Amino acid sequence: ILNVEQSPQSLHVQEGDSTNFTCSFPSSNFYALHWYRWETAKSPEALFVMTLNGDEKKKGRISATLNTKEGYSYLYIKGSQPEDSATYLCAFLGMEYGNKLVFGAGTILRVKS
Amino acid sequence: DAGVTQSPTHLIKTRGQQVTLRCSPISGHKSVSWYQQVLGQGPQFIFQYYEKEERGRGNFPDRFSARQFPNYSSELNVNALLLGDSALYLCASSFPGWANSYEQYFGPGTRLTVT
């Protein structure tokens, strides 16, 4: 059974705090790792797609790193703002699983002003 | 440019009935994927179609089927509905190829309630 685990399940931070979440996935047969942000009443929005071990990607205050050998990715948010409140999802694509994108359950972030 | 559109927005059906959900991808996108999302879980992959061919299938029973049309829009059909089929059904399109290594552009979803 393919497991993609995200931690923590939820996080409450103050405005201005920096925070990070973890996505764990199988370390074998890696092909790609996606990160999405899903705000309430909106559609999931792509943040990053990462394919290379050691990849680091950045979009504004949000960045992500990837370690395919140990099977984890970190998502960092610097100086959290209330508009960062959302569910953050990661999704794993592995070569032995066909073209099946497997999502984690997500990390719910709430930023208080 | 219009994003991914889905219809209907909400749907209430009775157990045993059949339902058809529709999705129009972003113009120029040839790949369409379907996901089921239940509360507390991430989206679960159901199908992916590219150029009218099935390119990926998740662990769903044969009651679930889909197709893609020449204009790249897609339909998801679910037969013999069960209470457990109640969920948000998301459609996503991507570009340029068939592999799910490209970022997915999601629609707003169809909320299906089975009573």
mmCIF file of C-alpha atoms in Angstrom:
data_model
loop_
_atom_site.group_PDB
_atom_site.id
_atom_site.type_symbol
_atom_site.label_atom_id
_atom_site.label_comp_id
_atom_site.label_asym_id
_atom_site.label_seq_id
_atom_site.Cartn_x
_atom_site.Cartn_y
_atom_site.Cartn_z
ATOM 1 C CA ILE A 1 0.000 0.000 0.000
ATOM 2 C CA LEU A 2 1.367 3.375 -1.006
ATOM 3 C CA ASN A 3 1.371 5.863 1.874
ATOM 4 C CA VAL A 4 1.928 9.575 1.635
ATOM 5 C CA GLU A 5 2.018 11.081 5.106
ATOM 6 C CA GLN A 6 1.811 14.751 6.005
ATOM 7 C CA SER A 7 2.605 16.278 9.362
ATOM 8 C CA PRO A 8 1.436 17.987 11.361
ATOM 9 C CA GLN A 9 -2.264 17.446 10.699
ATOM 10 C CA SER A 10 -2.978 21.062 11.652
ATOM 11 C CA LEU A 11 -1.087 24.104 12.778
ATOM 12 C CA HIS A 12 -2.140 27.379 14.375
ATOM 13 C CA VAL A 13 0.421 30.196 14.232
ATOM 14 C CA GLN A 14 0.540 33.922 14.803
ATOM 15 C CA GLU A 15 0.956 36.405 11.990
ATOM 16 C CA GLY A 16 4.653 36.846 11.307
ATOM 17 C CA ASP A 17 5.649 33.379 12.486
ATOM 18 C CA SER A 18 7.579 31.148 10.133
ATOM 19 C CA THR A 19 6.401 27.587 9.811
ATOM 20 C CA ASN A 20 7.138 24.352 8.025
ATOM 21 C CA PHE A 21 5.363 21.106 7.182
ATOM 22 C CA THR A 22 6.585 17.683 6.172
ATOM 23 C CA CYS A 23 5.514 15.286 3.428
ATOM 24 C CA SER A 24 6.830 11.706 3.605
ATOM 25 C CA PHE A 25 6.637 9.326 0.671
ATOM 26 C CA PRO A 26 8.219 6.068 -0.575
ATOM 27 C CA SER A 27 11.911 6.566 -1.314
ATOM 28 C CA SER A 28 11.959 4.059 -4.176
ATOM 29 C CA ASN A 29 10.852 4.621 -7.759
ATOM 30 C CA PHE A 30 10.369 8.361 -7.261
ATOM 31 C CA TYR A 31 9.133 10.360 -10.232
ATOM 32 C CA ALA A 32 7.639 13.647 -8.981
ATOM 33 C CA LEU A 33 6.344 15.404 -5.873
ATOM 34 C CA HIS A 34 3.643 18.093 -6.047
ATOM 35 C CA TRP A 35 2.617 20.722 -3.477
ATOM 36 C CA TYR A 36 -0.811 22.383 -3.596
ATOM 37 C CA ARG A 37 -2.532 25.055 -1.539
ATOM 38 C CA TRP A 38 -6.280 24.660 -1.014
ATOM 39 C CA GLU A 39 -8.138 27.619 0.406
ATOM 40 C CA THR A 40 -11.669 27.214 1.689
ATOM 41 C CA ALA A 41 -14.324 27.512 -1.048
ATOM 42 C CA LYS A 42 -11.646 27.615 -3.767
ATOM 43 C CA SER A 43 -9.925 25.052 -6.001
ATOM 44 C CA PRO A 44 -6.554 23.526 -5.101
ATOM 45 C CA GLU A 45 -3.776 25.642 -6.569
ATOM 46 C CA ALA A 46 -0.381 24.281 -7.603
ATOM 47 C CA LEU A 47 2.605 25.631 -5.686
ATOM 48 C CA PHE A 48 5.465 23.436 -6.878
ATOM 49 C CA VAL A 49 6.247 20.304 -8.835
ATOM 50 C CA MET A 50 9.619 18.853 -7.880
ATOM 51 C CA THR A 51 11.409 16.081 -9.702
ATOM 52 C CA LEU A 52 15.108 16.128 -8.736
ATOM 53 C CA ASN A 53 16.714 15.082 -5.469
ATOM 54 C CA GLY A 54 17.983 18.196 -3.705
ATOM 55 C CA ASP A 55 15.556 20.444 -5.587
ATOM 56 C CA GLU A 56 14.695 23.692 -3.868
ATOM 57 C CA LYS A 57 11.865 25.853 -5.185
ATOM 58 C CA LYS A 58 10.606 29.238 -4.072
ATOM 59 C CA LYS A 59 7.504 31.320 -4.715
ATOM 60 C CA GLY A 60 7.392 34.537 -2.724
ATOM 61 C CA ARG A 61 7.505 33.649 0.985
ATOM 62 C CA ILE A 62 6.923 29.952 0.317
ATOM 63 C CA SER A 63 9.716 27.506 -0.445
ATOM 64 C CA ALA A 64 10.095 23.745 -0.652
ATOM 65 C CA THR A 65 12.920 21.230 -0.535
ATOM 66 C CA LEU A 66 13.056 17.646 -1.724
ATOM 67 C CA ASN A 67 15.000 14.601 -0.525
ATOM 68 C CA THR A 68 14.085 11.624 -2.696
ATOM 69 C CA LYS A 69 16.678 9.284 -1.144
ATOM 70 C CA GLU A 70 15.091 9.485 2.294
ATOM 71 C CA GLY A 71 11.579 10.154 1.008
ATOM 72 C CA TYR A 72 10.577 13.547 2.356
ATOM 73 C CA SER A 73 9.829 17.097 1.294
ATOM 74 C CA TYR A 74 9.553 20.201 3.454
ATOM 75 C CA LEU A 75 7.361 23.212 2.751
ATOM 76 C CA TYR A 76 8.387 26.450 4.469
ATOM 77 C CA ILE A 77 6.365 29.639 4.885
ATOM 78 C CA LYS A 78 8.323 32.666 6.034
ATOM 79 C CA GLY A 79 6.479 35.368 7.969
ATOM 80 C CA SER A 80 3.015 33.768 7.795
ATOM 81 C CA GLN A 81 0.099 36.030 6.905
ATOM 82 C CA PRO A 82 -3.650 35.428 7.491
ATOM 83 C CA GLU A 83 -4.055 34.907 3.732
ATOM 84 C CA ASP A 84 -1.729 31.882 4.002
ATOM 85 C CA SER A 85 -4.478 30.079 5.932
ATOM 86 C CA ALA A 86 -5.308 27.017 3.840
ATOM 87 C CA THR A 87 -4.832 23.275 3.583
ATOM 88 C CA TYR A 88 -1.464 22.355 2.105
ATOM 89 C CA LEU A 89 -1.419 19.096 0.168
ATOM 90 C CA CYS A 90 1.468 17.110 -1.199
ATOM 91 C CA ALA A 91 1.091 14.450 -3.902
ATOM 92 C CA PHE A 92 3.534 11.727 -4.923
ATOM 93 C CA LEU A 93 4.033 10.173 -8.350
ATOM 94 C CA GLY A 94 6.010 6.943 -8.379
ATOM 95 C CA MET A 95 7.161 5.018 -11.426
ATOM 96 C CA GLU A 96 5.868 1.677 -10.209
ATOM 97 C CA TYR A 97 2.369 2.986 -9.573
ATOM 98 C CA GLY A 98 1.452 3.895 -13.123
ATOM 99 C CA ASN A 99 0.302 7.436 -13.666
ATOM 100 C CA LYS A 100 -1.446 7.567 -10.293
ATOM 101 C CA LEU A 101 -0.916 10.766 -8.313
ATOM 102 C CA VAL A 102 -1.275 9.945 -4.599
ATOM 103 C CA PHE A 103 -2.178 12.769 -2.238
ATOM 104 C CA GLY A 104 -1.505 13.063 1.463
ATOM 105 C CA ALA A 105 -4.309 14.098 3.813
ATOM 106 C CA GLY A 106 -2.934 17.631 4.045
ATOM 107 C CA THR A 107 -1.790 20.045 6.726
ATOM 108 C CA ILE A 108 -4.344 22.654 7.791
ATOM 109 C CA LEU A 109 -2.692 26.002 8.530
ATOM 110 C CA ARG A 110 -4.487 28.773 10.413
ATOM 111 C CA VAL A 111 -2.708 32.104 10.785
ATOM 112 C CA LYS A 112 -4.071 34.482 13.440
ATOM 113 C CA SER A 113 -3.651 38.211 13.039
ATOM 114 C CA ASP B 1 -8.787 32.652 -19.932
ATOM 115 C CA ALA B 2 -11.378 30.435 -18.316
ATOM 116 C CA GLY B 3 -10.123 27.913 -15.821
ATOM 117 C CA VAL B 4 -11.307 24.344 -15.458
ATOM 118 C CA THR B 5 -15.081 24.227 -15.248
ATOM 119 C CA GLN B 6 -17.253 21.512 -13.757
ATOM 120 C CA SER B 7 -20.973 20.883 -13.752
ATOM 121 C CA PRO B 8 -23.143 20.578 -11.864
ATOM 122 C CA THR B 9 -21.908 22.308 -8.703
ATOM 123 C CA HIS B 10 -24.061 20.245 -6.389
ATOM 124 C CA LEU B 11 -26.046 17.078 -6.883
ATOM 125 C CA ILE B 12 -28.281 14.963 -4.671
ATOM 126 C CA LYS B 13 -28.980 11.393 -5.726
ATOM 127 C CA THR B 14 -30.568 8.316 -4.224
ATOM 128 C CA ARG B 15 -28.803 5.008 -3.614
ATOM 129 C CA GLY B 16 -28.831 2.834 -6.709
ATOM 130 C CA GLN B 17 -29.101 5.731 -9.134
ATOM 131 C CA GLN B 18 -26.547 6.724 -11.727
ATOM 132 C CA VAL B 19 -24.787 10.074 -12.060
ATOM 133 C CA THR B 20 -22.772 11.869 -14.732
ATOM 134 C CA LEU B 21 -20.350 14.651 -13.866
ATOM 135 C CA ARG B 22 -18.833 16.919 -16.487
ATOM 136 C CA CYS B 23 -15.543 18.733 -16.829
ATOM 137 C CA SER B 24 -14.108 21.175 -19.351
ATOM 138 C CA PRO B 25 -10.337 21.630 -19.212
ATOM 139 C CA ILE B 26 -8.391 24.817 -19.733
ATOM 140 C CA SER B 27 -8.109 25.611 -23.434
ATOM 141 C CA GLY B 28 -5.084 23.805 -24.852
ATOM 142 C CA HIS B 29 -4.917 21.201 -22.093
ATOM 143 C CA LYS B 30 -5.321 17.671 -23.384
ATOM 144 C CA SER B 31 -5.023 15.785 -20.100
ATOM 145 C CA VAL B 32 -7.944 15.483 -17.684
ATOM 146 C CA SER B 33 -7.868 13.722 -14.322
ATOM 147 C CA TRP B 34 -10.668 12.945 -11.876
ATOM 148 C CA TYR B 35 -10.338 12.816 -8.094
ATOM 149 C CA GLN B 36 -12.662 11.974 -5.211
ATOM 150 C CA GLN B 37 -12.219 13.902 -2.000
ATOM 151 C CA VAL B 38 -13.930 12.993 1.269
ATOM 152 C CA LEU B 39 -13.674 15.084 4.406
ATOM 153 C CA GLY B 40 -10.411 14.636 6.274
ATOM 154 C CA GLN B 41 -8.608 13.014 3.380
ATOM 155 C CA GLY B 42 -6.652 14.219 0.400
ATOM 156 C CA PRO B 43 -8.042 13.832 -3.121
ATOM 157 C CA GLN B 44 -7.998 10.221 -4.350
ATOM 158 C CA PHE B 45 -7.072 9.612 -7.962
ATOM 159 C CA ILE B 46 -9.843 7.970 -10.000
ATOM 160 C CA PHE B 47 -8.884 8.301 -13.686
ATOM 161 C CA GLN B 48 -6.675 10.202 -16.066
ATOM 162 C CA TYR B 49 -7.353 10.661 -19.769
ATOM 163 C CA TYR B 50 -5.067 12.064 -22.418
ATOM 164 C CA GLU B 51 -6.015 12.414 -26.064
ATOM 165 C CA LYS B 52 -9.160 10.393 -25.373
ATOM 166 C CA GLU B 53 -7.210 7.422 -23.993
ATOM 167 C CA GLU B 54 -7.155 6.255 -20.391
ATOM 168 C CA ARG B 55 -3.653 6.795 -19.007
ATOM 169 C CA GLY B 56 -4.178 6.064 -15.353
ATOM 170 C CA ARG B 57 -6.701 4.356 -13.104
ATOM 171 C CA GLY B 58 -7.020 4.442 -9.352
ATOM 172 C CA ASN B 59 -8.405 1.807 -7.016
ATOM 173 C CA PHE B 60 -12.087 2.344 -7.674
ATOM 174 C CA PRO B 61 -14.726 -0.260 -8.546
ATOM 175 C CA ASP B 62 -16.020 -0.787 -12.066
ATOM 176 C CA ARG B 63 -19.092 1.268 -11.174
ATOM 177 C CA PHE B 64 -16.849 4.239 -11.944
ATOM 178 C CA SER B 65 -16.142 4.984 -15.588
ATOM 179 C CA ALA B 66 -15.054 7.983 -17.591
ATOM 180 C CA ARG B 67 -14.444 9.155 -21.089
ATOM 181 C CA GLN B 68 -12.881 12.070 -22.894
ATOM 182 C CA PHE B 69 -14.325 13.738 -25.950
ATOM 183 C CA PRO B 70 -12.586 15.123 -29.071
ATOM 184 C CA ASN B 71 -12.735 18.633 -27.560
ATOM 185 C CA TYR B 72 -10.907 17.209 -24.462
ATOM 186 C CA SER B 73 -13.862 17.675 -22.136
ATOM 187 C CA SER B 74 -14.604 14.690 -19.970
ATOM 188 C CA GLU B 75 -17.420 12.904 -18.170
ATOM 189 C CA LEU B 76 -17.244 10.780 -15.052
ATOM 190 C CA ASN B 77 -20.048 8.239 -14.620
ATOM 191 C CA VAL B 78 -20.886 6.441 -11.427
ATOM 192 C CA ASN B 79 -23.461 3.633 -11.510
ATOM 193 C CA ALA B 80 -25.395 1.995 -8.681
ATOM 194 C CA LEU B 81 -24.606 4.801 -6.255
ATOM 195 C CA LEU B 82 -23.753 3.940 -2.664
ATOM 196 C CA LEU B 83 -23.882 6.192 0.386
ATOM 197 C CA GLY B 84 -20.073 6.026 0.445
ATOM 198 C CA ASP B 85 -19.881 7.719 -2.952
ATOM 199 C CA SER B 86 -20.894 10.997 -1.301
ATOM 200 C CA ALA B 87 -17.884 13.244 -1.806
ATOM 201 C CA LEU B 88 -16.453 16.219 -3.637
ATOM 202 C CA TYR B 89 -15.428 15.192 -7.150
ATOM 203 C CA LEU B 90 -12.605 17.259 -8.559
ATOM 204 C CA CYS B 91 -11.481 17.489 -12.139
ATOM 205 C CA ALA B 92 -8.017 18.715 -13.085
ATOM 206 C CA SER B 93 -6.354 19.415 -16.406
ATOM 207 C CA SER B 94 -2.670 19.662 -17.191
ATOM 208 C CA PHE B 95 -0.291 20.552 -19.981
ATOM 209 C CA PRO B 96 1.693 19.629 -22.049
ATOM 210 C CA GLY B 97 1.859 15.858 -21.792
ATOM 211 C CA TRP B 98 0.104 12.837 -20.389
ATOM 212 C CA ALA B 99 2.304 12.207 -17.378
ATOM 213 C CA ASN B 100 1.032 13.354 -14.006
ATOM 214 C CA SER B 101 4.389 15.004 -13.361
ATOM 215 C CA TYR B 102 2.907 18.238 -14.672
ATOM 216 C CA GLU B 103 1.048 20.552 -12.315
ATOM 217 C CA GLN B 104 -2.663 19.989 -12.131
ATOM 218 C CA TYR B 105 -5.142 22.830 -12.621
ATOM 219 C CA PHE B 106 -8.213 22.015 -10.586
ATOM 220 C CA GLY B 107 -11.840 22.916 -11.129
ATOM 221 C CA PRO B 108 -14.208 23.964 -8.332
ATOM 222 C CA GLY B 109 -15.581 20.448 -7.923
ATOM 223 C CA THR B 110 -18.991 18.801 -7.879
ATOM 224 C CA ARG B 111 -20.427 18.028 -4.455
ATOM 225 C CA LEU B 112 -22.333 14.733 -4.704
ATOM 226 C CA THR B 113 -24.638 13.677 -1.891
ATOM 227 C CA VAL B 114 -26.151 10.195 -1.980
ATOM 228 C CA THR B 115 -29.153 9.626 0.280
#
